[in-house]
PDB file of C-alpha atoms in Angstrom:
ATOM      1  CA  GLY A  14      -0.196  -0.170  -0.451  1.00 54.00           C
ATOM      2  CA  ASP A  15       0.492   3.508  -0.338  1.00 51.00           C
ATOM      3  CA  SER A  16       2.494   3.026   3.948  1.00 49.00           C
ATOM      4  CA  TRP A  17       4.708   0.835   2.461  1.00 45.00           C
ATOM      5  CA  GLY A  18       5.926   2.769  -0.522  1.00 50.00           C
ATOM      6  CA  ILE A  19       6.578   5.493   2.253  1.00 47.00           C
ATOM      7  CA  PHE A  20       9.299   2.827   4.428  1.00 44.00           C
ATOM      8  CA  THR A  21      11.221   1.871   0.643  1.00 47.00           C
ATOM      9  CA  PHE A  22      11.316   5.387  -0.012  1.00 45.00           C
ATOM     10  CA  LEU A  23      13.000   6.883   3.030  1.00 43.00           C
ATOM     11  CA  CYS A  24      14.811   4.145   3.083  1.00 46.00           C
ATOM     12  CA  ALA A  25      16.556   4.253   0.063  1.00 48.00           C
ATOM     13  CA  ALA A  26      16.576   8.259   0.675  1.00 44.00           C
ATOM     14  CA  LEU A  27      19.113   7.435   3.757  1.00 41.00           C
ATOM     15  CA  CYS A  28      20.682   5.058   2.616  1.00 47.00           C
ATOM     16  CA  ASN A  29      22.365   6.729  -0.215  1.00 48.00           C
ATOM     17  CA  LEU A  30      22.760  10.295   1.361  1.00 38.00           C
ATOM     18  CA  PRO A  31      26.364  11.232   2.432  1.00 40.00           C
ATOM     19  CA  ALA A  32      27.964  10.737   5.462  1.00 38.00           C
ATOM     20  CA  LEU A  33      26.833  12.734   8.065  1.00 32.00           C
ATOM     21  CA  PRO A  34      29.667  15.377  10.233  1.00 35.00           C
ATOM     22  CA  ALA A  35      30.631  13.490  12.879  1.00 33.00           C
ATOM     23  CA  LEU A  36      30.077  15.534  16.299  1.00 31.00           C
ATOM     24  CA  ASN A  37      32.267  14.421  18.600  1.00 35.00           C
ATOM     25  CA  CYS A  38      33.158  15.818  22.923  1.00 30.00           C
ATOM     26  CA  SER A  39      37.289  15.564  23.761  1.00 30.00           C
ATOM     27  CA  GLU A  40      38.363  17.387  26.708  1.00 36.00           C
ATOM     28  CA  GLU A  41      41.259  19.953  25.831  1.00 41.00           C
ATOM     29  CA  LEU A  42      43.723  18.734  28.860  1.00 50.00           C
ATOM     30  CA  GLY A  43      45.661  22.074  29.441  1.00 79.00           C
ATOM     31  CA  ALA A  44      47.804  23.813  31.617  1.00 86.00           C
ATOM     32  CA  GLY A  45      44.282  24.271  33.444  1.00 88.00           C
ATOM     33  CA  GLN A  46      43.936  19.880  33.981  1.00 89.00           C
ATOM     34  CA  SER A  47      47.336  19.707  35.111  1.00 91.00           C
ATOM     35  CA  ILE A  48      48.310  22.529  37.606  1.00 93.00           C
ATOM     36  CA  GLN A  49      44.783  20.573  39.239  1.00 93.00           C
ATOM     37  CA  GLN A  50      46.392  17.411  39.184  1.00 93.00           C
ATOM     38  CA  THR A  51      49.601  18.425  40.422  1.00 95.00           C
ATOM     39  CA  TYR A  52      47.669  19.862  43.205  1.00 95.00           C
ATOM     40  CA  ASP A  53      45.794  17.441  44.385  1.00 95.00           C
ATOM     41  CA  LEU A  54      49.066  15.010  44.352  1.00 96.00           C
ATOM     42  CA  THR A  55      51.504  17.139  46.444  1.00 96.00           C
ATOM     43  CA  ARG A  56      48.929  17.428  48.524  1.00 96.00           C
ATOM     44  CA  TYR A  57      48.162  13.661  48.953  1.00 96.00           C
ATOM     45  CA  LEU A  58      52.086  13.265  49.228  1.00 97.00           C
ATOM     46  CA  GLU A  59      52.029  15.638  52.571  1.00 95.00           C
ATOM     47  CA  HIS A  60      48.942  13.515  54.085  1.00 94.00           C
ATOM     48  CA  GLN A  61      51.308  10.604  53.008  1.00 94.00           C
ATOM     49  CA  LEU A  62      54.497  12.110  54.340  1.00 95.00           C
ATOM     50  CA  ARG A  63      53.352  12.568  58.201  1.00 93.00           C
ATOM     51  CA  THR A  64      52.821   9.539  58.486  1.00 91.00           C
ATOM     52  CA  LEU A  65      56.111   8.392  56.445  1.00 93.00           C
ATOM     53  CA  ALA A  66      57.691  10.751  58.781  1.00 92.00           C
ATOM     54  CA  GLY A  67      56.486   9.261  61.910  1.00 91.00           C
ATOM     55  CA  THR A  68      57.222   6.328  61.335  1.00 91.00           C
ATOM     56  CA  TYR A  69      61.044   6.769  60.291  1.00 92.00           C
ATOM     57  CA  LEU A  70      60.927   8.975  63.260  1.00 92.00           C
ATOM     58  CA  ASN A  71      60.718   5.989  65.327  1.00 92.00           C
ATOM     59  CA  TYR A  72      62.582   4.132  63.807  1.00 91.00           C
ATOM     60  CA  LEU A  73      65.428   6.635  63.738  1.00 91.00           C
ATOM     61  CA  GLY A  74      65.298   6.721  68.433  1.00 92.00           C
ATOM     62  CA  PRO A  75      64.918   9.648  70.585  1.00 93.00           C
ATOM     63  CA  PRO A  76      65.562  11.919  70.136  1.00 93.00           C
ATOM     64  CA  PHE A  77      64.007  12.204  67.283  1.00 92.00           C
ATOM     65  CA  ASN A  78      60.803  11.598  67.531  1.00 92.00           C
ATOM     66  CA  GLU A  79      59.816  13.761  71.026  1.00 93.00           C
ATOM     67  CA  PRO A  80      57.454  16.113  69.698  1.00 88.00           C
ATOM     68  CA  ASP A  81      59.810  19.461  70.942  1.00 90.00           C
ATOM     69  CA  PHE A  82      63.272  17.536  69.152  1.00 90.00           C
ATOM     70  CA  ASN A  83      63.934  21.582  66.949  1.00 85.00           C
ATOM     71  CA  PRO A  84      67.283  21.462  66.874  1.00 82.00           C
ATOM     72  CA  PRO A  85      69.797  23.694  64.667  1.00 79.00           C
ATOM     73  CA  ARG A  86      70.888  22.775  61.415  1.00 75.00           C
ATOM     74  CA  LEU A  87      74.398  21.306  60.927  1.00 70.00           C
ATOM     75  CA  ALA A  88      75.744  22.253  57.883  1.00 65.00           C
ATOM     76  CA  ARG A  89      76.271  18.654  56.654  1.00 62.00           C
ATOM     77  CA  ALA A  90      72.618  19.389  56.004  1.00 58.00           C
ATOM     78  CA  GLU A  91      73.540  21.914  53.510  1.00 63.00           C
ATOM     79  CA  ARG A  92      73.340  19.314  51.007  1.00 68.00           C
ATOM     80  CA  VAL A  93      69.523  18.770  50.691  1.00 75.00           C
ATOM     81  CA  PRO A  94      67.679  22.338  48.934  1.00 76.00           C
ATOM     82  CA  SER A  95      65.606  24.024  52.045  1.00 78.00           C
ATOM     83  CA  ALA A  96      63.428  25.490  51.559  1.00 74.00           C
ATOM     84  CA  THR A  97      63.273  28.275  54.330  1.00 68.00           C
ATOM     85  CA  VAL A  98      63.126  31.385  52.015  1.00 70.00           C
ATOM     86  CA  ASP A  99      61.470  33.781  53.101  1.00 79.00           C
ATOM     87  CA  LEU A 100      57.135  33.802  52.033  1.00 80.00           C
ATOM     88  CA  ASP A 101      57.684  37.667  49.840  1.00 84.00           C
ATOM     89  CA  LEU A 102      60.093  36.764  48.508  1.00 87.00           C
ATOM     90  CA  TRP A 103      59.014  33.691  47.265  1.00 88.00           C
ATOM     91  CA  ARG A 104      55.969  35.107  46.155  1.00 85.00           C
ATOM     92  CA  GLY A 105      58.103  37.748  44.796  1.00 89.00           C
ATOM     93  CA  LEU A 106      59.396  35.398  42.326  1.00 91.00           C
ATOM     94  CA  THR A 107      57.699  34.322  38.895  1.00 93.00           C
ATOM     95  CA  ASP A 108      55.893  31.721  38.280  1.00 94.00           C
ATOM     96  CA  ASN A 109      58.707  29.820  36.296  1.00 94.00           C
ATOM     97  CA  ALA A 110      61.735  30.325  38.391  1.00 93.00           C
ATOM     98  CA  ARG A 111      58.904  28.958  41.159  1.00 93.00           C
ATOM     99  CA  LEU A 112      57.537  25.936  39.152  1.00 95.00           C
ATOM    100  CA  ALA A 113      61.751  25.438  38.110  1.00 94.00           C
ATOM    101  CA  ALA A 114      62.643  25.352  41.980  1.00 92.00           C
ATOM    102  CA  ASN A 115      60.676  23.464  42.701  1.00 94.00           C
ATOM    103  CA  TYR A 116      61.076  20.650  40.029  1.00 95.00           C
ATOM    104  CA  ARG A 117      64.894  20.766  40.702  1.00 92.00           C
ATOM    105  CA  ALA A 118      64.881  20.495  44.280  1.00 92.00           C
ATOM    106  CA  TYR A 119      62.267  17.702  44.851  1.00 95.00           C
ATOM    107  CA  SER A 120      64.532  15.575  42.020  1.00 92.00           C
ATOM    108  CA  ARG A 121      67.198  16.225  44.978  1.00 90.00           C
ATOM    109  CA  LEU A 122      65.034  15.404  47.065  1.00 92.00           C
ATOM    110  CA  LEU A 123      63.886  11.753  45.778  1.00 92.00           C
ATOM    111  CA  CYS A 124      68.033  11.165  45.255  1.00 90.00           C
ATOM    112  CA  TYR A 125      68.364  10.972  49.463  1.00 88.00           C
ATOM    113  CA  LEU A 126      65.121   9.225  49.301  1.00 90.00           C
ATOM    114  CA  ARG A 127      66.335   6.486  47.424  1.00 89.00           C
ATOM    115  CA  VAL A 128      69.371   5.562  49.999  1.00 85.00           C
ATOM    116  CA  LEU A 129      67.402   6.147  52.772  1.00 80.00           C
ATOM    117  CA  ASP A 130      65.289   2.897  51.128  1.00 68.00           C
ATOM    118  CA  GLY A 131      68.378   1.184  50.331  1.00 71.00           C
ATOM    119  CA  GLN A 132      69.706   1.306  54.591  1.00 76.00           C
ATOM    120  CA  VAL A 133      66.543   1.317  56.746  1.00 77.00           C
ATOM    121  CA  GLY A 134      66.631  -2.559  58.843  1.00 73.00           C
ATOM    122  CA  THR A 135      63.156  -3.360  58.238  1.00 84.00           C
ATOM    123  CA  ALA A 136      61.040  -4.629  55.653  1.00 87.00           C
ATOM    124  CA  GLU A 137      57.367  -2.582  56.365  1.00 87.00           C
ATOM    125  CA  LEU A 138      59.843   0.850  55.973  1.00 90.00           C
ATOM    126  CA  ARG A 139      61.360  -0.153  53.040  1.00 89.00           C
ATOM    127  CA  HIS A 140      57.953  -0.476  51.610  1.00 90.00           C
ATOM    128  CA  ARG A 141      56.369   2.736  52.531  1.00 91.00           C
ATOM    129  CA  LEU A 142      59.919   4.345  51.213  1.00 92.00           C
ATOM    130  CA  ALA A 143      59.588   2.779  47.988  1.00 92.00           C
ATOM    131  CA  HIS A 144      55.276   4.190  47.745  1.00 93.00           C
ATOM    132  CA  PHE A 145      56.228   7.955  48.091  1.00 95.00           C
ATOM    133  CA  CYS A 146      59.491   7.800  46.284  1.00 94.00           C
ATOM    134  CA  ALA A 147      57.182   6.743  42.940  1.00 95.00           C
ATOM    135  CA  SER A 148      54.712   9.093  44.376  1.00 95.00           C
ATOM    136  CA  LEU A 149      58.118  11.857  44.602  1.00 96.00           C
ATOM    137  CA  GLN A 150      58.606  10.497  40.677  1.00 95.00           C
ATOM    138  CA  GLY A 151      55.140  10.989  40.395  1.00 96.00           C
ATOM    139  CA  LEU A 152      55.337  15.127  41.513  1.00 96.00           C
ATOM    140  CA  VAL A 153      58.878  15.797  39.357  1.00 96.00           C
ATOM    141  CA  LEU A 154      57.076  14.858  36.278  1.00 95.00           C
ATOM    142  CA  SER A 155      53.636  16.378  36.404  1.00 95.00           C
ATOM    143  CA  ILE A 156      55.261  19.720  37.697  1.00 96.00           C
ATOM    144  CA  GLY A 157      57.780  18.909  34.372  1.00 94.00           C
ATOM    145  CA  GLY A 158      53.940  18.834  32.957  1.00 93.00           C
ATOM    146  CA  VAL A 159      53.065  22.109  33.964  1.00 94.00           C
ATOM    147  CA  MET A 160      55.763  23.583  32.450  1.00 94.00           C
ATOM    148  CA  SER A 161      55.750  22.533  29.206  1.00 93.00           C
ATOM    149  CA  SER A 162      52.268  23.146  29.282  1.00 92.00           C
ATOM    150  CA  LEU A 163      51.953  26.705  29.943  1.00 93.00           C
ATOM    151  CA  GLY A 164      55.451  27.122  27.668  1.00 93.00           C
ATOM    152  CA  TYR A 165      57.929  26.788  30.574  1.00 94.00           C
ATOM    153  CA  PRO A 166      61.098  24.862  29.068  1.00 93.00           C
ATOM    154  CA  LEU A 167      62.705  22.368  31.180  1.00 91.00           C
ATOM    155  CA  PRO A 168      65.481  23.212  34.563  1.00 86.00           C
ATOM    156  CA  ALA A 169      69.091  22.041  32.669  1.00 77.00           C
ATOM    157  CA  GLY A 170      69.859  18.280  33.606  1.00 59.00           C
ATOM    158  CA  PRO A 171      69.023  14.526  33.338  1.00 48.00           C
ATOM    159  CA  ALA A 172      64.477  14.189  31.994  1.00 46.00           C
ATOM    160  CA  ALA A 173      64.081  11.679  34.792  1.00 47.00           C
ATOM    161  CA  PRO A 174      66.294  11.564  38.686  1.00 46.00           C
ATOM    162  CA  PRO A 175      69.389   9.722  39.412  1.00 47.00           C
ATOM    163  CA  ALA A 176      68.777   6.217  40.973  1.00 48.00           C
ATOM    164  CA  ARG A 177      71.319   7.818  43.661  1.00 49.00           C
ATOM    165  CA  PRO A 178      72.121  11.456  44.798  1.00 48.00           C
ATOM    166  CA  PRO A 179      76.513  12.745  44.285  1.00 47.00           C
ATOM    167  CA  ARG A 180      78.661  10.608  46.677  1.00 47.00           C
ATOM    168  CA  ALA A 181      78.566  12.548  49.508  1.00 50.00           C
ATOM    169  CA  PRO A 182      80.693  12.693  53.181  1.00 52.00           C
ATOM    170  CA  ALA A 183      79.667   9.908  55.015  1.00 57.00           C
ATOM    171  CA  ALA A 184      79.280  10.743  58.734  1.00 58.00           C
ATOM    172  CA  PRO A 185      81.773  10.815  61.750  1.00 61.00           C
ATOM    173  CA  ASN A 186      79.070   8.795  64.182  1.00 77.00           C
ATOM    174  CA  ASP A 187      76.062   7.210  63.977  1.00 85.00           C
ATOM    175  CA  PHE A 188      73.824  10.251  65.828  1.00 87.00           C
ATOM    176  CA  LEU A 189      74.927  12.728  62.509  1.00 85.00           C
ATOM    177  CA  LYS A 190      74.548  10.057  60.572  1.00 85.00           C
ATOM    178  CA  LYS A 191      70.241  10.917  61.786  1.00 88.00           C
ATOM    179  CA  MET A 192      70.289  14.063  61.307  1.00 88.00           C
ATOM    180  CA  ASP A 193      71.199  14.127  58.165  1.00 87.00           C
ATOM    181  CA  ASP A 194      68.260  11.870  57.953  1.00 89.00           C
ATOM    182  CA  PHE A 195      66.048  13.963  60.071  1.00 91.00           C
ATOM    183  CA  TRP A 196      66.545  17.572  57.799  1.00 89.00           C
ATOM    184  CA  LEU A 197      66.471  15.769  55.147  1.00 90.00           C
ATOM    185  CA  LEU A 198      62.323  14.454  56.592  1.00 92.00           C
ATOM    186  CA  LYS A 199      61.674  18.153  58.145  1.00 90.00           C
ATOM    187  CA  GLU A 200      62.738  20.487  54.506  1.00 90.00           C
ATOM    188  CA  LEU A 201      60.794  17.475  52.296  1.00 94.00           C
ATOM    189  CA  GLN A 202      57.660  18.729  54.765  1.00 93.00           C
ATOM    190  CA  THR A 203      58.497  22.305  54.451  1.00 91.00           C
ATOM    191  CA  TRP A 204      58.519  22.183  49.968  1.00 93.00           C
ATOM    192  CA  LEU A 205      55.221  19.732  49.766  1.00 95.00           C
ATOM    193  CA  TRP A 206      53.492  22.307  52.240  1.00 93.00           C
ATOM    194  CA  ARG A 207      54.315  25.425  50.101  1.00 92.00           C
ATOM    195  CA  SER A 208      54.319  23.575  47.087  1.00 94.00           C
ATOM    196  CA  ALA A 209      50.242  22.847  47.942  1.00 94.00           C
ATOM    197  CA  LYS A 210      50.645  26.783  47.768  1.00 92.00           C
ATOM    198  CA  ASP A 211      52.615  27.819  44.926  1.00 93.00           C
ATOM    199  CA  PHE A 212      49.639  24.456  42.702  1.00 95.00           C
ATOM    200  CA  ASN A 213      46.837  27.103  44.959  1.00 94.00           C
ATOM    201  CA  ARG A 214      46.795  30.178  43.869  1.00 92.00           C
ATOM    202  CA  LEU A 215      48.830  29.247  40.145  1.00 93.00           C
ATOM    203  CA  LYS A 216      45.524  26.804  39.537  1.00 90.00           C
ATOM    204  CA  LYS A 217      43.562  30.704  39.716  1.00 89.00           C
ATOM    205  CA  LYS A 218      44.811  32.388  37.348  1.00 88.00           C
ATOM    206  CA  VAL A 219      44.712  29.465  34.795  1.00 84.00           C
ATOM    207  CA  PRO A 220      41.428  28.358  33.789  1.00 70.00           C
ATOM    208  CA  PRO A 221      40.287  25.092  33.934  1.00 63.00           C
ATOM    209  CA  ALA A 222      40.399  22.557  31.254  1.00 54.00           C
ATOM    210  CA  VAL A 223      36.931  23.557  28.807  1.00 43.00           C
ATOM    211  CA  VAL A 224      34.526  20.798  27.044  1.00 38.00           C
ATOM    212  CA  THR A 225      34.822  21.358  24.039  1.00 36.00           C
ATOM    213  CA  LEU A 226      32.393  19.680  20.691  1.00 35.00           C
ATOM    214  CA  ARG A 227      34.250  19.263  17.825  1.00 39.00           C
ATOM    215  CA  LEU A 228      32.866  18.539  14.239  1.00 35.00           C
ATOM    216  CA  GLU A 229      34.292  16.595  11.445  1.00 40.00           C
ATOM    217  CA  ALA A 230      33.604  16.274   8.453  1.00 41.00           C
ATOM    218  CA  ARG A 231      33.074  13.279   6.597  1.00 43.00           C
ATOM    219  CA  GLY A 232      31.765  11.961   2.923  1.00 44.00           C
ATOM    220  CA  PHE A 233      32.202  16.251   2.305  1.00 31.00           C
TER     221      PHE A 233
END
């Protein structure tokens, strides 16, 4: 009947239409999302370090695990990158300079943490250190990604931190060796605290990622 004829005509017409544009929804992964992910990772590392530091300081024993222990920084510890910079001076740096300083510092701190990982005597603590080192290496790579997305060059040096830092003079006694470890954790805590603030401010300056619709013409 007429209905069947109309149906047949429509099917034939649809089969002979040129291909329609395909509608694709894709998320532009820009600097905003990269900064947000780096901020989230920094906060995660802060949380992770609180547990790790407590466990490691108990491993070192007294006086390092005492709450009021606050020794002066020794000359030996100066090889660990210090975060004790005046906050106003730090904020006065360009975004590029702060990102480069973070990238270099975490690359070096990661090297020293890997040395700790090979020296501790308990399997549980070695496992925690290894897990933290993996997360910290992810932070180094993430900071590099932020710099690239903003058009900043990476600091000169290897793309990935070496497995071991340059050999340093051995501590003359066990107490000074523990003091080195104490200051490594203390500086790392300060770096992560400040980095979280850096990335929180930076993500407010850079617009978040947007979802865009893109038409791909096919058959025209």
